[in-house]
Every structure is written in C-alpha cells, then in structure tokens.
C-alpha cells in the first residue's frame, strides 16, 4: 500500500463543474503539498498545508491532520485546469524529502 | 520565491552514452533535489544534493549511475550514465526557497525546474 494515495486516478468534467481530488496518507507529516503538472511536464506548486484550509483564486485546499486526509477543490472549472494534480507529503522523519501520490489526471471539456 | 533554469529541456540519446542535466537557481539554497518521472508515473526522488558534501542517494539509485555535482549554492548537475532505454524519463530538479516578501513572507515554497525529457534509443 502506498503511503500517499490519491483518488480518483482520472477525472473528466464539463466546464463549470465543481471538482474535488482527494489525498490520503498513512504517515505522520509536517506538511502536505498540492502540485499541478501540465502536459509539457512543468510542475507548479499550488499549496503547502500543515493545517486548516487555503484558498487561491478558484482553488481551495483543505487538510484534516487527525484523519490524514486532504482535498483539492476547483470551483467553476475551465479547460485550462486540465492537468495532472499531485499530492506530496513531507514526512515528520524525513526532513525536506517528499513522498508523492500517483497523481490525478483531470480533463475539463468545454 | 526562487526561479530555476533547467537544461536541456529534452534530448534524444543513444544507448551507452551519458547526458548531464543542469539546474541553475537564481538564489542560494541549501538543498537541491533530483527526481525522475517515468512515463505515466509520479515522481521518484533520486538524490538530495548538498553543497560541499556528497549527494545522498535514495534506495535503488547509485552514484556510479547518477553522479551529481553541487559546486555552489546556486547550481547542480545530474548525469545519467551509460544510458539504456529504461532511463527514458523526465528528470526534474527542485528546491525549497523562502518567500522574501508579501503575505507569505518567511514561508518556504516548493519550486521545480521545467524538466528534462530524455529519450534513449
């Protein structure tokens, strides 16, 4: 069993839909990152969370430390949101090293 | 936060040859991380590069295959040696860098290079 698991693996939505991507982890962490990878391969950091909730534009990320679970929400989705979304955790015992989920491929159709 | 210039962006190489990937950061950072992303998979950490000491390799990765240099706090190289088709991947470098101003001043932001897409024939 992977230490970081994401669901769903693939997600197809219509433009304007509300999207949720989930991340569960099984280890103690100091922080959780949500990353976005576009088809060209470049990776952008969206959020770093250690508790609570963060919002940036149409993106919202939440984390529940007790339940070892985080969600990434996209409101009013748009085709340009189509990308792979990756959850990564910094384990309490691993310093700055990250453990990555398998990623969620999101496709938003016009 | 930091900006990373990574090159080459892509290359096609012959089996048995070696390729060196460079990452230049526009600010000084203590640690640089090198990742591999095989087709259809997520990122796997190869090694952590520290200035002034040998890189720390993850299980399954060895210095002879993936030698790393870190001559100063803004630059690192990863060499993929004696390549085979199984080495075809995207290779990425990454750093944590502090946000120097604004709302998130003091926080560390995760920044990636644009990646080097390597195809080995």
mmCIF file of C-alpha atoms in Angstrom:
data_model
loop_
_atom_site.group_PDB
_atom_site.id
_atom_site.type_symbol
_atom_site.label_atom_id
_atom_site.label_comp_id
_atom_site.label_asym_id
_atom_site.label_seq_id
_atom_site.Cartn_x
_atom_site.Cartn_y
_atom_site.Cartn_z
ATOM 1 C CA UNK A 1 0.000 0.000 0.000
ATOM 2 C CA UNK A 2 1.380 3.381 -0.989
ATOM 3 C CA UNK A 3 1.987 5.860 1.782
ATOM 4 C CA UNK A 4 0.186 8.531 -0.253
ATOM 5 C CA UNK A 5 -2.916 7.613 -2.196
ATOM 6 C CA UNK A 6 -4.962 9.854 -4.440
ATOM 7 C CA UNK A 7 -8.430 9.449 -5.839
ATOM 8 C CA UNK A 8 -9.685 9.419 -8.424
ATOM 9 C CA UNK A 9 -6.862 8.465 -10.781
ATOM 10 C CA UNK A 10 -8.680 10.025 -13.706
ATOM 11 C CA UNK A 11 -11.411 12.613 -13.723
ATOM 12 C CA UNK A 12 -13.320 14.108 -16.631
ATOM 13 C CA UNK A 13 -15.561 17.107 -16.047
ATOM 14 C CA UNK A 14 -17.559 19.639 -18.007
ATOM 15 C CA UNK A 15 -16.545 23.256 -17.902
ATOM 16 C CA UNK A 16 -18.040 24.987 -14.889
ATOM 17 C CA UNK A 17 -18.284 21.908 -12.689
ATOM 18 C CA UNK A 18 -17.012 21.788 -9.112
ATOM 19 C CA UNK A 19 -14.130 19.323 -8.822
ATOM 20 C CA UNK A 20 -12.708 17.514 -5.815
ATOM 21 C CA UNK A 21 -9.492 15.498 -5.734
ATOM 22 C CA UNK A 22 -8.663 13.542 -2.599
ATOM 23 C CA UNK A 23 -5.393 12.569 -0.959
ATOM 24 C CA UNK A 24 -4.968 10.154 1.942
ATOM 25 C CA UNK A 25 -1.693 9.376 3.648
ATOM 26 C CA UNK A 26 -0.625 6.851 6.262
ATOM 27 C CA UNK A 27 2.393 8.502 7.892
ATOM 28 C CA UNK A 28 2.960 11.426 10.212
ATOM 29 C CA UNK A 29 3.648 14.532 8.207
ATOM 30 C CA UNK A 30 4.956 18.032 8.749
ATOM 31 C CA UNK A 31 3.377 19.437 5.578
ATOM 32 C CA UNK A 32 1.385 18.463 2.505
ATOM 33 C CA UNK A 33 1.819 19.937 -0.969
ATOM 34 C CA UNK A 34 -0.550 20.078 -3.903
ATOM 35 C CA UNK A 35 1.215 20.317 -7.269
ATOM 36 C CA UNK A 36 -0.024 20.842 -10.809
ATOM 37 C CA UNK A 37 1.745 19.287 -13.797
ATOM 38 C CA UNK A 38 0.817 20.366 -17.302
ATOM 39 C CA UNK A 39 1.269 18.165 -20.380
ATOM 40 C CA UNK A 40 4.645 19.739 -21.154
ATOM 41 C CA UNK A 41 5.962 18.358 -17.873
ATOM 42 C CA UNK A 42 6.456 21.533 -15.865
ATOM 43 C CA UNK A 43 5.333 21.361 -12.231
ATOM 44 C CA UNK A 44 3.861 24.248 -10.285
ATOM 45 C CA UNK A 45 3.322 24.276 -6.551
ATOM 46 C CA UNK A 46 -0.278 25.199 -5.736
ATOM 47 C CA UNK A 47 -0.441 24.913 -1.955
ATOM 48 C CA UNK A 48 1.533 23.902 1.060
ATOM 49 C CA UNK A 49 -0.619 22.965 4.048
ATOM 50 C CA UNK A 50 0.067 21.937 7.593
ATOM 51 C CA UNK A 51 -3.433 22.594 8.918
ATOM 52 C CA UNK A 52 -6.816 24.017 8.003
ATOM 53 C CA UNK A 53 -7.645 25.475 4.661
ATOM 54 C CA UNK A 54 -6.116 27.686 1.985
ATOM 55 C CA UNK A 55 -7.690 29.437 -0.969
ATOM 56 C CA UNK A 56 -6.138 30.909 -4.087
ATOM 57 C CA UNK A 57 -8.476 32.102 -6.782
ATOM 58 C CA UNK A 58 -10.710 29.188 -7.795
ATOM 59 C CA UNK A 59 -8.600 26.661 -5.922
ATOM 60 C CA UNK A 60 -9.227 25.567 -2.342
ATOM 61 C CA UNK A 61 -7.153 23.069 -0.378
ATOM 62 C CA UNK A 62 -8.097 21.562 2.956
ATOM 63 C CA UNK A 63 -6.357 19.196 5.300
ATOM 64 C CA UNK A 64 -7.541 17.135 8.269
ATOM 65 C CA UNK A 65 -4.471 16.069 10.211
ATOM 66 C CA UNK A 66 -6.384 13.707 12.518
ATOM 67 C CA UNK A 67 -7.924 11.865 9.596
ATOM 68 C CA UNK A 68 -4.729 12.052 7.477
ATOM 69 C CA UNK A 69 -6.681 13.402 4.543
ATOM 70 C CA UNK A 70 -6.532 16.391 2.223
ATOM 71 C CA UNK A 71 -8.737 17.609 -0.590
ATOM 72 C CA UNK A 72 -8.149 19.942 -3.504
ATOM 73 C CA UNK A 73 -11.233 21.680 -4.851
ATOM 74 C CA UNK A 74 -11.576 23.576 -8.106
ATOM 75 C CA UNK A 75 -14.615 25.807 -8.450
ATOM 76 C CA UNK A 76 -16.020 26.820 -11.854
ATOM 77 C CA UNK A 77 -13.619 24.512 -13.667
ATOM 78 C CA UNK A 78 -12.177 25.532 -17.013
ATOM 79 C CA UNK A 79 -10.413 23.598 -19.792
ATOM 80 C CA UNK A 80 -7.140 25.284 -18.832
ATOM 81 C CA UNK A 81 -7.378 23.450 -15.489
ATOM 82 C CA UNK A 82 -6.723 20.204 -17.373
ATOM 83 C CA UNK A 83 -3.525 18.812 -15.879
ATOM 84 C CA UNK A 84 -2.207 16.170 -13.519
ATOM 85 C CA UNK A 85 -2.656 17.117 -9.863
ATOM 86 C CA UNK A 86 -0.180 15.565 -7.465
ATOM 87 C CA UNK A 87 -0.309 15.323 -3.695
ATOM 88 C CA UNK A 88 3.041 15.127 -1.885
ATOM 89 C CA UNK A 89 3.817 14.895 1.825
ATOM 90 C CA UNK A 90 6.818 15.839 3.909
ATOM 91 C CA UNK A 91 7.172 13.097 6.465
ATOM 92 C CA UNK A 92 7.938 14.116 10.037
ATOM 93 C CA UNK A 93 11.013 11.889 9.991
ATOM 94 C CA UNK A 94 12.385 12.734 6.520
ATOM 95 C CA UNK A 95 13.297 16.382 6.718
ATOM 96 C CA UNK A 96 12.652 18.053 3.381
ATOM 97 C CA UNK A 97 12.217 14.872 1.344
ATOM 98 C CA UNK A 98 8.806 14.367 -0.243
ATOM 99 C CA UNK A 99 6.682 11.296 -0.865
ATOM 100 C CA UNK A 100 4.382 11.631 -3.864
ATOM 101 C CA UNK A 101 0.977 10.305 -4.738
ATOM 102 C CA UNK A 102 0.382 8.799 -8.173
ATOM 103 C CA UNK A 103 -1.410 11.889 -9.409
ATOM 104 C CA UNK A 104 -4.909 12.588 -10.709
ATOM 105 C CA UNK A 105 -5.352 13.279 -14.407
ATOM 106 C CA UNK A 106 -8.036 15.948 -14.763
ATOM 107 C CA UNK A 107 -9.632 16.728 -18.110
ATOM 108 C CA UNK A 108 -12.119 19.575 -18.318
ATOM 109 C CA UNK A 109 -14.129 19.628 -21.519
ATOM 110 C CA UNK A 110 -15.603 22.832 -22.943
ATOM 111 C CA UNK B 1 10.435 32.518 -4.468
ATOM 112 C CA UNK B 2 13.310 31.012 -6.466
ATOM 113 C CA UNK B 3 13.409 30.612 -10.229
ATOM 114 C CA UNK B 4 15.153 27.536 -11.646
ATOM 115 C CA UNK B 5 16.625 27.268 -15.130
ATOM 116 C CA UNK B 6 16.960 23.652 -16.172
ATOM 117 C CA UNK B 7 18.543 22.385 -19.357
ATOM 118 C CA UNK B 8 18.371 20.638 -21.671
ATOM 119 C CA UNK B 9 14.594 20.649 -21.922
ATOM 120 C CA UNK B 10 14.727 17.476 -23.967
ATOM 121 C CA UNK B 11 17.214 15.207 -25.651
ATOM 122 C CA UNK B 12 17.351 12.014 -27.626
ATOM 123 C CA UNK B 13 20.376 9.888 -26.828
ATOM 124 C CA UNK B 14 21.945 6.658 -27.928
ATOM 125 C CA UNK B 15 22.251 3.658 -25.670
ATOM 126 C CA UNK B 16 25.535 3.604 -23.755
ATOM 127 C CA UNK B 17 26.117 7.353 -23.786
ATOM 128 C CA UNK B 18 25.819 9.789 -20.876
ATOM 129 C CA UNK B 19 23.886 13.030 -20.509
ATOM 130 C CA UNK B 20 24.380 15.818 -17.999
ATOM 131 C CA UNK B 21 21.409 17.910 -16.865
ATOM 132 C CA UNK B 22 21.980 21.302 -15.285
ATOM 133 C CA UNK B 23 19.923 23.348 -12.855
ATOM 134 C CA UNK B 24 20.697 26.955 -12.082
ATOM 135 C CA UNK B 25 18.818 28.673 -9.251
ATOM 136 C CA UNK B 26 18.566 32.442 -9.007
ATOM 137 C CA UNK B 27 19.137 32.391 -5.242
ATOM 138 C CA UNK B 28 21.210 30.406 -2.787
ATOM 139 C CA UNK B 29 19.578 27.250 -1.486
ATOM 140 C CA UNK B 30 20.926 24.638 0.880
ATOM 141 C CA UNK B 31 19.468 21.513 -0.685
ATOM 142 C CA UNK B 32 18.559 20.635 -4.234
ATOM 143 C CA UNK B 33 16.524 17.566 -5.053
ATOM 144 C CA UNK B 34 16.719 15.484 -8.218
ATOM 145 C CA UNK B 35 13.663 13.492 -9.312
ATOM 146 C CA UNK B 36 12.834 11.040 -12.050
ATOM 147 C CA UNK B 37 9.381 10.681 -13.531
ATOM 148 C CA UNK B 38 8.970 7.608 -15.674
ATOM 149 C CA UNK B 39 6.216 7.582 -18.291
ATOM 150 C CA UNK B 40 2.777 7.545 -16.708
ATOM 151 C CA UNK B 41 4.150 7.564 -13.178
ATOM 152 C CA UNK B 42 4.656 10.056 -10.407
ATOM 153 C CA UNK B 43 7.936 11.489 -9.206
ATOM 154 C CA UNK B 44 10.637 9.423 -7.542
ATOM 155 C CA UNK B 45 13.433 11.078 -5.598
ATOM 156 C CA UNK B 46 16.863 10.138 -6.932
ATOM 157 C CA UNK B 47 19.069 12.069 -4.540
ATOM 158 C CA UNK B 48 19.489 15.175 -2.439
ATOM 159 C CA UNK B 49 22.414 17.395 -3.415
ATOM 160 C CA UNK B 50 24.136 19.378 -0.685
ATOM 161 C CA UNK B 51 26.856 21.909 -1.312
ATOM 162 C CA UNK B 52 30.236 20.798 -0.029
ATOM 163 C CA UNK B 53 29.341 17.167 0.553
ATOM 164 C CA UNK B 54 28.406 14.094 -1.420
ATOM 165 C CA UNK B 55 24.831 13.713 -2.517
ATOM 166 C CA UNK B 56 22.515 11.470 -0.532
ATOM 167 C CA UNK B 57 21.008 8.787 -2.770
ATOM 168 C CA UNK B 58 17.696 7.041 -2.310
ATOM 169 C CA UNK B 59 17.313 3.305 -2.334
ATOM 170 C CA UNK B 60 17.703 1.963 -5.848
ATOM 171 C CA UNK B 61 19.867 4.817 -7.094
ATOM 172 C CA UNK B 62 23.679 4.790 -7.043
ATOM 173 C CA UNK B 63 26.363 7.386 -7.589
ATOM 174 C CA UNK B 64 28.002 5.497 -10.457
ATOM 175 C CA UNK B 65 24.800 5.646 -12.470
ATOM 176 C CA UNK B 66 23.650 9.114 -11.419
ATOM 177 C CA UNK B 67 26.667 11.209 -10.407
ATOM 178 C CA UNK B 68 25.721 14.610 -9.025
ATOM 179 C CA UNK B 69 27.773 17.754 -8.649
ATOM 180 C CA UNK B 70 26.961 20.700 -6.394
ATOM 181 C CA UNK B 71 29.821 23.171 -6.717
ATOM 182 C CA UNK B 72 27.982 26.077 -5.072
ATOM 183 C CA UNK B 73 24.649 27.051 -3.534
ATOM 184 C CA UNK B 74 23.012 28.014 -6.848
ATOM 185 C CA UNK B 75 23.985 25.221 -9.243
ATOM 186 C CA UNK B 76 23.830 21.456 -9.578
ATOM 187 C CA UNK B 77 24.192 18.841 -12.291
ATOM 188 C CA UNK B 78 22.854 15.318 -12.611
ATOM 189 C CA UNK B 79 24.483 12.920 -15.071
ATOM 190 C CA UNK B 80 22.654 9.874 -16.364
ATOM 191 C CA UNK B 81 25.470 7.466 -17.209
ATOM 192 C CA UNK B 82 25.661 4.549 -19.606
ATOM 193 C CA UNK B 83 22.069 5.095 -20.634
ATOM 194 C CA UNK B 84 19.611 2.408 -21.619
ATOM 195 C CA UNK B 85 16.028 2.738 -22.905
ATOM 196 C CA UNK B 86 14.818 2.182 -19.316
ATOM 197 C CA UNK B 87 16.336 5.563 -18.418
ATOM 198 C CA UNK B 88 13.862 7.332 -20.705
ATOM 199 C CA UNK B 89 12.087 9.666 -18.284
ATOM 200 C CA UNK B 90 11.583 13.246 -17.306
ATOM 201 C CA UNK B 91 14.250 14.394 -14.868
ATOM 202 C CA UNK B 92 13.474 17.354 -12.626
ATOM 203 C CA UNK B 93 15.329 19.372 -10.038
ATOM 204 C CA UNK B 94 13.591 21.072 -7.161
ATOM 205 C CA UNK B 95 14.329 23.369 -4.245
ATOM 206 C CA UNK B 96 12.600 24.824 -1.259
ATOM 207 C CA UNK B 97 13.104 28.553 -1.222
ATOM 208 C CA UNK B 98 11.886 31.223 1.164
ATOM 209 C CA UNK B 99 9.328 33.768 0.152
ATOM 210 C CA UNK B 100 11.072 37.073 0.808
ATOM 211 C CA UNK B 101 8.159 39.497 0.869
ATOM 212 C CA UNK B 102 4.420 39.830 0.871
ATOM 213 C CA UNK B 103 1.681 37.893 2.586
ATOM 214 C CA UNK B 104 3.640 34.633 2.768
ATOM 215 C CA UNK B 105 6.986 36.122 3.681
ATOM 216 C CA UNK B 106 9.137 33.596 5.503
ATOM 217 C CA UNK B 107 7.321 30.533 4.191
ATOM 218 C CA UNK B 108 9.217 28.014 2.102
ATOM 219 C CA UNK B 109 7.855 27.442 -1.376
ATOM 220 C CA UNK B 110 8.494 24.322 -3.426
ATOM 221 C CA UNK B 111 9.880 25.188 -6.867
ATOM 222 C CA UNK B 112 10.651 22.821 -9.742
ATOM 223 C CA UNK B 113 12.754 23.175 -12.838
ATOM 224 C CA UNK B 114 10.884 22.781 -16.109
ATOM 225 C CA UNK B 115 12.156 19.238 -16.507
ATOM 226 C CA UNK B 116 14.425 17.436 -18.956
ATOM 227 C CA UNK B 117 12.640 14.889 -21.129
ATOM 228 C CA UNK B 118 15.134 12.194 -22.011
ATOM 229 C CA UNK B 119 14.564 9.556 -24.682
ATOM 230 C CA UNK B 120 17.128 6.788 -25.018
ATOM 231 C CA UNK B 121 17.105 4.794 -28.249
#
